[in-house]
mmCIF file of C-alpha atoms in Angstrom:
data_model
loop_
_atom_site.group_PDB
_atom_site.id
_atom_site.type_symbol
_atom_site.label_atom_id
_atom_site.label_comp_id
_atom_site.label_asym_id
_atom_site.label_seq_id
_atom_site.Cartn_x
_atom_site.Cartn_y
_atom_site.Cartn_z
ATOM 1 C CA UNK Z 802 33.467 32.088 -19.481
ATOM 2 C CA UNK Z 803 30.172 33.611 -18.374
ATOM 3 C CA UNK Z 804 27.964 31.599 -15.995
ATOM 4 C CA UNK Z 805 25.044 29.682 -17.507
ATOM 5 C CA UNK Z 806 21.727 31.464 -17.915
ATOM 6 C CA UNK Z 807 19.888 28.384 -16.629
ATOM 7 C CA UNK Z 808 21.393 25.821 -14.294
ATOM 8 C CA UNK Z 809 19.468 22.798 -13.018
ATOM 9 C CA UNK Z 810 21.150 20.572 -10.450
ATOM 10 C CA UNK Z 811 19.789 17.290 -9.096
ATOM 11 C CA UNK Z 812 16.242 18.193 -10.123
ATOM 12 C CA UNK Z 813 13.524 15.810 -8.939
ATOM 13 C CA UNK Z 814 9.757 16.183 -9.212
ATOM 14 C CA UNK Z 815 7.185 13.718 -7.940
ATOM 15 C CA UNK Z 816 3.412 13.805 -8.021
ATOM 16 C CA UNK Z 817 2.510 11.482 -5.189
ATOM 17 C CA UNK Z 818 4.223 8.169 -5.938
ATOM 18 C CA UNK Z 819 4.859 9.131 -9.544
ATOM 19 C CA UNK Z 820 8.413 10.438 -9.899
ATOM 20 C CA UNK Z 821 8.335 12.451 -13.120
ATOM 21 C CA UNK Z 822 11.855 13.913 -12.938
ATOM 22 C CA UNK Z 823 14.613 11.698 -11.574
ATOM 23 C CA UNK Z 824 17.654 13.878 -11.062
ATOM 24 C CA UNK Z 825 18.147 16.282 -13.955
ATOM 25 C CA UNK Z 826 21.439 18.150 -14.359
ATOM 26 C CA UNK Z 827 21.304 20.650 -17.211
ATOM 27 C CA UNK Z 828 22.858 23.981 -18.134
ATOM 28 C CA UNK Z 829 21.842 26.479 -20.827
ATOM 29 C CA UNK Z 830 24.376 29.098 -21.857
ATOM 30 C CA UNK Z 831 23.584 32.708 -22.689
ATOM 31 C CA UNK Z 832 22.159 32.939 -26.201
ATOM 32 C CA UNK Z 833 21.886 29.167 -26.538
ATOM 33 C CA UNK Z 834 18.825 27.427 -28.002
ATOM 34 C CA UNK Z 835 18.181 24.058 -26.364
ATOM 35 C CA UNK Z 836 15.427 21.854 -27.749
ATOM 36 C CA UNK Z 837 14.066 19.166 -25.422
ATOM 37 C CA UNK Z 838 12.577 16.159 -27.190
ATOM 38 C CA UNK Z 839 11.160 12.844 -26.042
ATOM 39 C CA UNK Z 840 7.996 10.754 -25.849
ATOM 40 C CA UNK Z 841 4.848 11.848 -24.048
ATOM 41 C CA UNK Z 842 5.180 11.371 -20.317
ATOM 42 C CA UNK Z 843 8.966 11.665 -20.348
ATOM 43 C CA UNK Z 844 8.930 14.763 -18.105
ATOM 44 C CA UNK Z 845 9.727 17.432 -20.724
ATOM 45 C CA UNK Z 846 6.931 19.878 -19.858
ATOM 46 C CA UNK Z 847 7.393 19.320 -16.132
ATOM 47 C CA UNK Z 848 11.082 20.130 -16.543
ATOM 48 C CA UNK Z 849 10.241 23.367 -18.329
ATOM 49 C CA UNK Z 850 7.678 24.361 -15.700
ATOM 50 C CA UNK Z 851 10.242 23.758 -12.956
ATOM 51 C CA UNK Z 852 12.574 26.324 -14.565
ATOM 52 C CA UNK Z 853 10.274 29.190 -13.503
ATOM 53 C CA UNK Z 854 8.765 27.279 -10.567
ATOM 54 C CA UNK Z 855 5.295 26.918 -12.039
ATOM 55 C CA UNK Z 856 5.980 23.459 -10.648
ATOM 56 C CA UNK Z 857 7.845 23.334 -7.359
ATOM 57 C CA UNK Z 858 10.633 20.734 -7.556
ATOM 58 C CA UNK Z 859 10.534 17.989 -4.960
ATOM 59 C CA UNK Z 860 14.250 18.544 -4.529
ATOM 60 C CA UNK Z 861 17.124 20.042 -6.449
ATOM 61 C CA UNK Z 862 18.315 23.533 -7.369
ATOM 62 C CA UNK Z 863 17.144 25.901 -10.106
ATOM 63 C CA UNK Z 864 19.285 28.946 -10.907
ATOM 64 C CA UNK Z 865 18.304 31.452 -13.621
ATOM 65 C CA UNK Z 866 20.683 34.303 -14.416
ATOM 66 C CA UNK Z 867 22.465 33.873 -11.108
ATOM 67 C CA UNK Z 868 19.310 33.843 -8.975
ATOM 68 C CA UNK Z 869 18.414 30.622 -7.164
ATOM 69 C CA UNK Z 870 14.679 30.250 -7.647
ATOM 70 C CA UNK Z 871 14.537 27.312 -5.242
ATOM 71 C CA UNK Z 872 15.852 29.470 -2.384
ATOM 72 C CA UNK Z 873 12.919 29.808 0.054
ATOM 73 C CA UNK Z 874 13.732 33.505 0.510
ATOM 74 C CA UNK Z 875 13.818 34.397 -3.199
ATOM 75 C CA UNK Z 876 11.422 37.005 -4.583
ATOM 76 C CA UNK Z 877 9.888 34.593 -7.074
ATOM 77 C CA UNK Z 878 7.696 37.218 -8.732
ATOM 78 C CA UNK Z 879 10.716 39.400 -9.472
ATOM 79 C CA UNK Z 880 12.670 36.388 -10.762
ATOM 80 C CA UNK Z 881 9.837 35.288 -13.051
ATOM 81 C CA UNK Z 882 9.728 38.697 -14.725
ATOM 82 C CA UNK Z 883 12.994 37.778 -16.422
ATOM 83 C CA UNK Z 884 11.544 34.550 -17.839
ATOM 84 C CA UNK Z 885 9.030 34.548 -20.675
ATOM 85 C CA UNK Z 886 6.909 31.451 -21.242
ATOM 86 C CA UNK Z 887 4.738 30.390 -24.162
ATOM 87 C CA UNK Z 888 2.347 27.475 -23.639
ATOM 88 C CA UNK Z 889 0.561 25.039 -25.939
ATOM 89 C CA UNK Z 890 -2.636 27.027 -25.480
ATOM 90 C CA UNK Z 891 -2.589 30.733 -26.189
ATOM 91 C CA UNK Z 892 -4.292 31.940 -22.964
ATOM 92 C CA UNK Z 893 -5.356 35.255 -24.474
ATOM 93 C CA UNK Z 894 -8.174 37.289 -22.942
ATOM 94 C CA UNK Z 895 -11.012 36.967 -25.482
ATOM 95 C CA UNK Z 896 -12.721 40.230 -24.458
ATOM 96 C CA UNK Z 897 -9.576 42.321 -25.009
ATOM 97 C CA UNK Z 898 -7.988 43.446 -28.254
ATOM 98 C CA UNK Z 899 -4.564 42.198 -29.268
ATOM 99 C CA UNK Z 900 -2.946 45.412 -28.040
ATOM 100 C CA UNK Z 901 -4.817 45.241 -24.747
ATOM 101 C CA UNK Z 902 -3.644 41.655 -24.272
ATOM 102 C CA UNK Z 903 -0.076 42.918 -24.610
ATOM 103 C CA UNK Z 904 -0.403 46.048 -22.488
ATOM 104 C CA UNK Z 905 -2.309 44.617 -19.527
ATOM 105 C CA UNK Z 906 0.567 42.556 -18.050
ATOM 106 C CA UNK Z 907 3.047 45.367 -18.713
ATOM 107 C CA UNK Z 908 0.930 47.850 -16.785
ATOM 108 C CA UNK Z 909 0.098 45.502 -13.911
ATOM 109 C CA UNK Z 910 3.470 43.809 -13.445
ATOM 110 C CA UNK Z 911 6.023 46.283 -14.816
ATOM 111 C CA UNK Z 912 3.976 49.386 -13.889
ATOM 112 C CA UNK Z 913 4.423 50.944 -17.310
ATOM 113 C CA UNK Z 914 2.114 53.788 -18.184
ATOM 114 C CA UNK Z 915 -0.385 53.307 -20.992
ATOM 115 C CA UNK Z 916 1.608 55.138 -23.655
ATOM 116 C CA UNK Z 917 4.844 53.262 -22.938
ATOM 117 C CA UNK Z 918 3.024 49.912 -22.804
ATOM 118 C CA UNK Z 919 1.326 50.575 -26.135
ATOM 119 C CA UNK Z 920 4.650 51.526 -27.711
ATOM 120 C CA UNK Z 921 6.265 48.275 -26.532
ATOM 121 C CA UNK Z 922 3.199 46.318 -27.678
ATOM 122 C CA UNK Z 923 3.419 47.844 -31.142
ATOM 123 C CA UNK Z 924 7.157 47.110 -31.410
ATOM 124 C CA UNK Z 925 6.608 43.464 -30.539
ATOM 125 C CA UNK Z 926 3.633 43.044 -32.845
ATOM 126 C CA UNK Z 927 5.938 44.226 -35.621
ATOM 127 C CA UNK Z 928 8.490 41.601 -34.538
ATOM 128 C CA UNK Z 929 5.918 38.802 -34.978
ATOM 129 C CA UNK Z 930 4.404 40.293 -38.128
ATOM 130 C CA UNK Z 931 1.000 41.166 -36.689
ATOM 131 C CA UNK Z 932 1.002 44.952 -36.451
ATOM 132 C CA UNK Z 933 -2.112 45.022 -38.642
ATOM 133 C CA UNK Z 934 -4.009 42.969 -36.011
ATOM 134 C CA UNK Z 935 -3.466 45.422 -33.151
ATOM 135 C CA UNK Z 936 -7.183 46.193 -32.722
ATOM 136 C CA UNK Z 937 -8.507 42.706 -33.499
ATOM 137 C CA UNK Z 938 -9.889 40.352 -30.885
ATOM 138 C CA UNK Z 939 -8.425 36.847 -30.490
ATOM 139 C CA UNK Z 940 -11.522 35.081 -31.850
ATOM 140 C CA UNK Z 941 -10.969 36.704 -35.244
ATOM 141 C CA UNK Z 942 -7.417 35.344 -35.516
ATOM 142 C CA UNK Z 943 -6.164 31.971 -36.672
ATOM 143 C CA UNK Z 944 -4.512 29.686 -34.150
ATOM 144 C CA UNK Z 945 -1.099 30.535 -35.536
ATOM 145 C CA UNK Z 946 -1.785 34.248 -35.243
ATOM 146 C CA UNK Z 947 -2.996 33.810 -31.672
ATOM 147 C CA UNK Z 948 0.190 31.959 -30.768
ATOM 148 C CA UNK Z 949 2.275 34.736 -32.329
ATOM 149 C CA UNK Z 950 0.326 37.235 -30.215
ATOM 150 C CA UNK Z 951 1.143 35.095 -27.165
ATOM 151 C CA UNK Z 952 4.844 35.252 -28.106
ATOM 152 C CA UNK Z 953 4.620 39.028 -28.566
ATOM 153 C CA UNK Z 954 2.954 39.319 -25.150
ATOM 154 C CA UNK Z 955 5.819 37.398 -23.541
ATOM 155 C CA UNK Z 956 8.405 39.530 -25.371
ATOM 156 C CA UNK Z 957 6.697 42.742 -24.253
ATOM 157 C CA UNK Z 958 7.753 41.898 -20.702
ATOM 158 C CA UNK Z 959 11.447 42.185 -21.717
ATOM 159 C CA UNK Z 960 12.452 38.631 -20.770
ATOM 160 C CA UNK Z 961 16.057 37.511 -20.711
ATOM 161 C CA UNK Z 962 15.121 33.832 -21.142
ATOM 162 C CA UNK Z 963 12.254 32.332 -23.147
ATOM 163 C CA UNK Z 964 10.606 28.967 -22.472
ATOM 164 C CA UNK Z 965 8.391 27.329 -25.103
ATOM 165 C CA UNK Z 966 6.218 24.339 -24.177
ATOM 166 C CA UNK Z 967 5.125 22.633 -27.417
ATOM 167 C CA UNK Z 968 4.114 25.993 -28.925
ATOM 168 C CA UNK Z 969 2.890 24.465 -32.194
ATOM 169 C CA UNK Z 970 1.181 21.299 -30.931
ATOM 170 C CA UNK Z 971 -2.317 22.853 -30.879
ATOM 171 C CA UNK Z 972 -2.001 24.290 -34.404
ATOM 172 C CA UNK Z 973 -3.138 22.980 -37.762
ATOM 173 C CA UNK Z 974 -0.079 21.910 -39.779
ATOM 174 C CA UNK Z 975 -0.346 24.788 -42.254
ATOM 175 C CA UNK Z 976 -0.124 27.317 -39.399
ATOM 176 C CA UNK Z 977 3.002 25.920 -37.772
ATOM 177 C CA UNK Z 978 5.517 27.572 -40.084
ATOM 178 C CA UNK Z 979 4.707 31.178 -39.154
ATOM 179 C CA UNK Z 980 5.162 30.460 -35.443
ATOM 180 C CA UNK Z 981 8.446 28.639 -36.017
ATOM 181 C CA UNK Z 982 9.645 31.537 -38.180
ATOM 182 C CA UNK Z 983 9.161 33.904 -35.248
ATOM 183 C CA UNK Z 984 11.094 31.533 -32.990
ATOM 184 C CA UNK Z 985 13.899 31.361 -35.561
ATOM 185 C CA UNK Z 986 14.013 35.155 -35.531
ATOM 186 C CA UNK Z 987 14.364 35.166 -31.744
ATOM 187 C CA UNK Z 988 17.168 32.616 -31.960
ATOM 188 C CA UNK Z 989 18.940 34.744 -34.569
ATOM 189 C CA UNK Z 990 18.586 37.736 -32.224
ATOM 190 C CA UNK Z 991 20.461 35.827 -29.511
ATOM 191 C CA UNK Z 992 17.578 35.040 -27.160
ATOM 192 C CA UNK Z 993 18.305 32.262 -24.664
ATOM 193 C CA UNK Z 994 15.629 29.636 -25.292
ATOM 194 C CA UNK Z 995 14.479 26.256 -23.986
ATOM 195 C CA UNK Z 996 11.990 24.669 -26.366
ATOM 196 C CA UNK Z 997 9.990 21.496 -25.761
ATOM 197 C CA UNK Z 998 9.041 20.373 -29.247
ATOM 198 C CA UNK Z 999 8.276 17.547 -31.644
ATOM 199 C CA UNK Z 1000 9.296 19.704 -34.619
ATOM 200 C CA UNK Z 1001 12.477 17.873 -35.603
ATOM 201 C CA UNK Z 1002 13.245 20.127 -38.574
ATOM 202 C CA UNK Z 1003 13.172 23.168 -36.306
ATOM 203 C CA UNK Z 1004 15.339 21.407 -33.727
ATOM 204 C CA UNK Z 1005 17.787 20.283 -36.398
ATOM 205 C CA UNK Z 1006 18.155 23.723 -37.978
ATOM 206 C CA UNK Z 1007 17.810 26.120 -35.037
ATOM 207 C CA UNK Z 1008 18.920 24.345 -31.854
ATOM 208 C CA UNK Z 1009 22.478 24.620 -30.616
ATOM 209 C CA UNK Z 1010 21.857 21.545 -28.504
ATOM 210 C CA UNK Z 1011 19.207 18.829 -28.361
ATOM 211 C CA UNK Z 1012 18.295 17.021 -25.148
ATOM 212 C CA UNK Z 1013 16.466 13.689 -25.396
ATOM 213 C CA UNK Z 1014 14.464 12.760 -22.297
ATOM 214 C CA UNK Z 1015 12.743 9.506 -21.422
ATOM 215 C CA UNK Z 1016 11.482 8.199 -18.112
ATOM 216 C CA UNK Z 1017 12.295 11.414 -16.297
ATOM 217 C CA UNK Z 1018 16.006 11.415 -17.097
ATOM 218 C CA UNK Z 1019 18.252 12.899 -19.761
ATOM 219 C CA UNK Z 1020 19.161 9.927 -21.942
ATOM 220 C CA UNK Z 1021 21.266 11.762 -24.501
ATOM 221 C CA UNK Z 1022 22.292 15.303 -25.378
ATOM 222 C CA UNK Z 1023 24.467 16.928 -27.974
ATOM 223 C CA UNK Z 1024 24.343 18.863 -31.199
ATOM 224 C CA UNK Z 1025 21.383 18.253 -33.536
ATOM 225 C CA UNK Z 1026 23.715 16.347 -35.847
ATOM 226 C CA UNK Z 1027 24.646 14.043 -32.976
ATOM 227 C CA UNK Z 1028 21.271 13.465 -31.323
ATOM 228 C CA UNK Z 1029 18.929 13.643 -34.333
ATOM 229 C CA UNK Z 1030 21.322 12.802 -37.149
ATOM 230 C CA UNK Z 1031 23.289 10.005 -35.487
ATOM 231 C CA UNK Z 1032 21.793 9.144 -32.079
ATOM 232 C CA UNK Z 1033 24.018 7.028 -29.897
ATOM 233 C CA UNK Z 1034 21.363 5.506 -27.637
ATOM 234 C CA UNK Z 1035 18.821 2.876 -28.674
ATOM 235 C CA UNK Z 1036 16.012 4.702 -26.863
ATOM 236 C CA UNK Z 1037 16.711 7.836 -28.872
ATOM 237 C CA UNK Z 1038 16.804 5.894 -32.145
ATOM 238 C CA UNK Z 1039 13.519 4.180 -31.324
ATOM 239 C CA UNK Z 1040 11.803 7.475 -30.481
ATOM 240 C CA UNK Z 1041 13.011 9.162 -33.664
ATOM 241 C CA UNK Z 1042 12.014 6.203 -35.822
ATOM 242 C CA UNK Z 1043 8.482 6.328 -34.434
ATOM 243 C CA UNK Z 1044 8.300 10.105 -34.807
ATOM 244 C CA UNK Z 1045 9.752 10.343 -38.306
ATOM 245 C CA UNK Z 1046 8.232 7.154 -39.739
ATOM 246 C CA UNK Z 1047 5.417 5.931 -37.456
ATOM 247 C CA UNK Z 1048 4.076 3.390 -39.963
ATOM 248 C CA UNK Z 1049 7.461 1.697 -40.222
ATOM 249 C CA UNK Z 1050 7.883 1.684 -36.460
ATOM 250 C CA UNK Z 1051 4.465 0.092 -35.922
ATOM 251 C CA UNK Z 1052 5.206 -2.647 -38.470
ATOM 252 C CA UNK Z 1053 8.536 -3.417 -36.872
ATOM 253 C CA UNK Z 1054 6.963 -3.595 -33.421
ATOM 254 C CA UNK Z 1055 4.279 -5.963 -34.692
ATOM 255 C CA UNK Z 1056 6.964 -8.262 -36.112
ATOM 256 C CA UNK Z 1057 8.856 -8.272 -32.830
ATOM 257 C CA UNK Z 1058 11.727 -6.086 -34.039
ATOM 258 C CA UNK Z 1059 11.592 -2.710 -32.299
ATOM 259 C CA UNK Z 1060 12.632 0.159 -34.519
ATOM 260 C CA UNK Z 1061 16.139 1.459 -34.012
#
């Protein structure tokens, strides 16, 4: 059996007196899609940001593709090149074209020449269905198109692992589907992915495993059928009832009978 692509051991993260992560142990296998769900403030985004050390863990060990990122002597810049990340906001340079947004990090970080960077940019714009927007500027694109450009930019860096932090939360509902379709394509291609999301249909259909977090700990994990279809923990059931039927959950809370 091959070693896990991502291995988190005893992961803690505190901001002052606020302990956001309280000892997370989690592994992600090569080619696996793991969706992390849970209420706001449960530590999901902090967990994701600890995977590539955008947040420095208070204690614990992070290993990605055999490299311990929490080792003080690690070349963190080299390690991060193997990890693509897509945020809630698109973070595109507004004064650059779509192609320039994709080529700039390749040329600065990977030292690709202009022609090679443009070739890789074009290939990845085709992957996300935006080759016709190569010379457009971000302001002329919809939010969904901008997020697909952000995914293409991450892919242009040849990552071996992709992290998605609520990639559709800033989008209008009608724009969500195109972004999720690109993520489905990546999953079908065998990309190792950790996805923080509230999109339960996506998690149900695409994830190999679903992790439910609350209060900085992993409460429950398993297949989508187990965690979303038949959750075993009351906290998971309560979260899903509020997410899938918020009106019902609010009524039950008002009557003193918490959902789930």
